[in-house]
mmCIF file of C-alpha atoms in Angstrom:
data_model
loop_
_atom_site.group_PDB
_atom_site.id
_atom_site.type_symbol
_atom_site.label_atom_id
_atom_site.label_comp_id
_atom_site.label_asym_id
_atom_site.label_seq_id
_atom_site.Cartn_x
_atom_site.Cartn_y
_atom_site.Cartn_z
ATOM 1 C CA MET A 1229 26.029 -20.473 31.288
ATOM 2 C CA GLN A 1230 22.510 -20.984 29.992
ATOM 3 C CA GLN A 1231 21.850 -23.588 27.356
ATOM 4 C CA PRO A 1232 20.539 -22.359 24.004
ATOM 5 C CA LEU A 1233 16.907 -22.922 23.151
ATOM 6 C CA PRO A 1234 16.025 -26.064 21.228
ATOM 7 C CA LYS A 1235 15.832 -25.801 17.456
ATOM 8 C CA ILE A 1236 13.247 -28.516 16.733
ATOM 9 C CA PHE A 1237 9.577 -27.523 16.672
ATOM 10 C CA PRO A 1238 7.860 -29.931 19.157
ATOM 11 C CA PRO A 1239 5.206 -31.186 16.675
ATOM 12 C CA VAL A 1240 8.057 -32.159 14.325
ATOM 13 C CA PHE A 1241 9.742 -33.876 17.274
ATOM 14 C CA ALA A 1242 6.500 -35.807 17.912
ATOM 15 C CA LEU A 1243 6.290 -36.728 14.227
ATOM 16 C CA LEU A 1244 9.807 -38.170 14.405
ATOM 17 C CA PHE A 1245 8.767 -40.230 17.424
ATOM 18 C CA ALA A 1246 5.627 -41.400 15.598
ATOM 19 C CA ALA A 1247 7.824 -42.597 12.734
ATOM 20 C CA ALA A 1248 10.150 -44.363 15.170
ATOM 21 C CA MET A 1249 7.159 -46.005 16.856
ATOM 22 C CA TRP A 1250 5.911 -47.263 13.497
ATOM 23 C CA ALA A 1251 9.386 -48.547 12.628
ATOM 24 C CA VAL A 1252 9.791 -50.552 15.836
ATOM 25 C CA ALA A 1253 6.223 -51.880 15.660
ATOM 26 C CA ASN A 1254 6.734 -53.134 12.112
ATOM 27 C CA GLY A 1255 10.396 -54.074 12.348
ATOM 28 C CA PHE A 1256 10.283 -55.830 15.706
ATOM 29 C CA PRO A 1257 6.754 -57.138 16.338
ATOM 30 C CA ILE A 1258 7.361 -58.805 19.699
ATOM 31 C CA VAL A 1259 3.971 -58.820 21.423
ATOM 32 C CA GLU A 1260 0.625 -57.661 20.130
ATOM 33 C CA LEU A 1261 -0.904 -55.866 23.115
ATOM 34 C CA ILE A 1262 -4.047 -54.493 21.497
ATOM 35 C CA PRO A 1263 -5.483 -56.538 18.627
ATOM 36 C CA ASP A 1264 -7.822 -55.332 15.923
ATOM 37 C CA PRO A 1265 -10.562 -54.053 16.329
ATOM 38 C CA TRP A 1266 -9.710 -52.868 19.862
ATOM 39 C CA ASN A 1267 -6.711 -50.920 18.608
ATOM 40 C CA ARG A 1268 -9.129 -48.530 16.851
ATOM 41 C CA PHE A 1269 -9.749 -46.963 20.256
ATOM 42 C CA GLY A 1270 -6.520 -45.129 19.407
ATOM 43 C CA TYR A 1271 -8.517 -42.917 17.035
ATOM 44 C CA ILE A 1272 -10.620 -41.672 19.957
ATOM 45 C CA VAL A 1273 -7.500 -40.893 22.020
ATOM 46 C CA MET A 1274 -6.001 -39.078 19.028
ATOM 47 C CA ALA A 1275 -9.198 -37.042 18.524
ATOM 48 C CA ILE A 1276 -9.117 -36.006 22.198
ATOM 49 C CA ALA A 1277 -5.443 -35.047 21.805
ATOM 50 C CA ILE A 1278 -6.140 -32.894 18.753
ATOM 51 C CA SER A 1279 -9.046 -31.216 20.592
ATOM 52 C CA ILE A 1280 -6.779 -30.366 23.535
ATOM 53 C CA ASP A 1281 -4.138 -28.929 21.218
ATOM 54 C CA LEU A 1282 -6.631 -26.856 19.208
ATOM 55 C CA TRP A 1283 -8.320 -25.537 22.366
ATOM 56 C CA SER A 1284 -4.941 -24.583 23.822
ATOM 57 C CA LEU A 1285 -3.886 -22.926 20.582
ATOM 58 C CA GLY A 1286 -7.133 -20.961 20.571
ATOM 59 C CA LEU A 1287 -6.384 -19.639 24.063
ATOM 60 C CA PHE A 1288 -3.045 -18.291 22.836
ATOM 61 C CA LEU A 1289 -4.657 -16.702 19.789
ATOM 62 C CA ARG A 1290 -7.356 -15.106 21.942
ATOM 63 C CA ALA A 1291 -4.665 -13.688 24.262
ATOM 64 C CA LYS A 1292 -2.848 -12.354 21.164
ATOM 65 C CA THR A 1293 0.452 -13.897 22.207
ATOM 66 C CA THR A 1294 2.756 -16.312 20.470
ATOM 67 C CA PHE A 1295 2.131 -20.027 20.765
ATOM 68 C CA HIS A 1296 5.376 -20.891 19.003
ATOM 69 C CA PRO A 1297 7.746 -22.523 21.524
ATOM 70 C CA LEU A 1298 10.815 -21.484 19.533
ATOM 71 C CA ARG A 1299 9.814 -17.794 19.623
ATOM 72 C CA LEU A 1300 9.336 -17.283 23.333
ATOM 73 C CA HIS A 1301 10.929 -13.826 23.158
ATOM 74 C CA GLU A 1302 7.679 -12.731 21.417
ATOM 75 C CA THR A 1303 5.500 -13.821 24.352
ATOM 76 C CA SER A 1304 3.393 -10.894 25.497
ATOM 77 C CA SER A 1305 1.120 -12.458 28.109
ATOM 78 C CA LEU A 1306 0.858 -15.473 30.357
ATOM 79 C CA VAL A 1307 -2.025 -17.808 29.471
ATOM 80 C CA THR A 1308 -3.415 -19.509 32.590
ATOM 81 C CA GLY A 1309 -7.069 -20.221 31.729
ATOM 82 C CA GLY A 1310 -8.814 -23.183 30.151
ATOM 83 C CA MET A 1311 -6.628 -26.285 30.047
ATOM 84 C CA TYR A 1312 -3.802 -24.180 31.508
ATOM 85 C CA ARG A 1313 -5.600 -24.392 34.881
ATOM 86 C CA VAL A 1314 -4.954 -28.151 34.889
ATOM 87 C CA THR A 1315 -1.567 -28.433 33.175
ATOM 88 C CA ARG A 1316 1.164 -25.937 32.320
ATOM 89 C CA ASN A 1317 1.744 -27.751 29.045
ATOM 90 C CA PRO A 1318 -1.554 -28.821 27.478
ATOM 91 C CA MET A 1319 -0.127 -28.709 23.954
ATOM 92 C CA TYR A 1320 2.659 -31.086 24.947
ATOM 93 C CA LEU A 1321 0.142 -33.234 26.803
ATOM 94 C CA GLY A 1322 -1.829 -33.276 23.550
ATOM 95 C CA LEU A 1323 1.265 -34.442 21.658
ATOM 96 C CA LEU A 1324 1.820 -37.193 24.229
ATOM 97 C CA LEU A 1325 -1.820 -38.285 23.938
ATOM 98 C CA LEU A 1326 -1.509 -38.246 20.162
ATOM 99 C CA LEU A 1327 1.478 -40.581 20.409
ATOM 100 C CA THR A 1328 -0.413 -42.705 22.944
ATOM 101 C CA GLY A 1329 -3.300 -43.041 20.500
ATOM 102 C CA TRP A 1330 -0.779 -43.976 17.819
ATOM 103 C CA ALA A 1331 0.703 -46.647 20.121
ATOM 104 C CA ILE A 1332 -2.802 -48.041 20.666
ATOM 105 C CA LEU A 1333 -3.384 -48.140 16.906
ATOM 106 C CA LEU A 1334 -0.084 -49.880 16.295
ATOM 107 C CA GLY A 1335 -1.079 -52.447 18.913
ATOM 108 C CA GLU A 1336 2.486 -53.643 19.554
ATOM 109 C CA LEU A 1337 4.554 -53.525 22.765
ATOM 110 C CA LEU A 1338 7.702 -51.683 21.651
ATOM 111 C CA PRO A 1339 6.098 -48.351 20.646
ATOM 112 C CA TRP A 1340 4.989 -47.941 24.273
ATOM 113 C CA MET A 1341 8.636 -48.004 25.344
ATOM 114 C CA LEU A 1342 9.294 -44.815 23.379
ATOM 115 C CA LEU A 1343 6.669 -42.727 25.204
ATOM 116 C CA PRO A 1344 8.688 -42.215 28.430
ATOM 117 C CA ILE A 1345 11.693 -41.235 26.312
ATOM 118 C CA PHE A 1346 9.530 -38.662 24.505
ATOM 119 C CA VAL A 1347 8.405 -37.188 27.846
ATOM 120 C CA TRP A 1348 11.943 -37.119 29.228
ATOM 121 C CA LEU A 1349 13.345 -35.420 26.121
ATOM 122 C CA LEU A 1350 10.501 -32.906 26.008
ATOM 123 C CA ASN A 1351 11.036 -32.076 29.697
ATOM 124 C CA THR A 1352 14.806 -31.701 29.437
ATOM 125 C CA GLN A 1353 15.192 -30.299 25.937
ATOM 126 C CA GLN A 1354 12.152 -28.037 25.651
ATOM 127 C CA ILE A 1355 10.036 -27.405 28.739
ATOM 128 C CA GLN A 1356 12.872 -26.533 31.133
ATOM 129 C CA HIS A 1357 14.126 -23.897 28.673
ATOM 130 C CA GLU A 1358 10.631 -22.480 28.221
ATOM 131 C CA GLU A 1359 10.068 -22.280 31.958
ATOM 132 C CA ARG A 1360 13.374 -20.475 32.483
ATOM 133 C CA ILE A 1361 12.422 -17.855 29.879
ATOM 134 C CA LEU A 1362 8.906 -17.450 31.277
ATOM 135 C CA GLU A 1363 10.325 -17.002 34.785
ATOM 136 C CA GLU A 1364 12.648 -14.282 33.483
ATOM 137 C CA LYS A 1365 9.860 -12.603 31.546
ATOM 138 C CA PHE A 1366 6.981 -12.840 34.057
ATOM 139 C CA GLY A 1367 8.806 -13.282 37.379
ATOM 140 C CA GLY A 1368 6.617 -13.849 40.420
ATOM 141 C CA GLN A 1369 3.460 -14.178 38.356
ATOM 142 C CA TYR A 1370 4.881 -17.240 36.603
ATOM 143 C CA LEU A 1371 6.372 -18.658 39.811
ATOM 144 C CA GLN A 1372 2.962 -18.485 41.503
ATOM 145 C CA TYR A 1373 1.408 -20.173 38.474
ATOM 146 C CA LYS A 1374 4.033 -22.956 38.690
ATOM 147 C CA GLU A 1375 3.137 -23.522 42.336
ATOM 148 C CA ARG A 1376 -0.579 -23.851 41.525
ATOM 149 C CA VAL A 1377 -0.409 -25.932 38.353
ATOM 150 C CA ARG A 1378 1.548 -29.116 37.672
ATOM 151 C CA ARG A 1379 3.771 -29.450 34.605
ATOM 152 C CA TRP A 1380 1.847 -32.330 33.026
ATOM 153 C CA ILE A 1381 -1.321 -33.192 34.981
#
């Protein structure tokens, strides 16, 4: 029996993690890893993340297919160009980089501990479901793409 698709939009999921990262950084300040002004480097990482997400979104819009991960049944074409030549999930990579930039800005140790949990949950609760649907929809074309391109980087 196949598991149902997730019901949480991944950017909302990332926002929840950002809030949790802020809460642990402020509630349990154990070790300051990146002091001010060096923590401002996080803004650069976040800008790169937003650029990756916008570029990836633009590729979906240009292909005239859905980018919404909770509406995969509306997918009409497989996007494999641009950032999709390097990673199968550039938008999720962008979310991870956004959270990484946020962790840099926060400067504390504990927010970093949440990043692997974010990746694990995204892999198990979102990406695996998406890949199953894309395999069903695009068959061998998607399987060949999976062989050529790694999930993250």
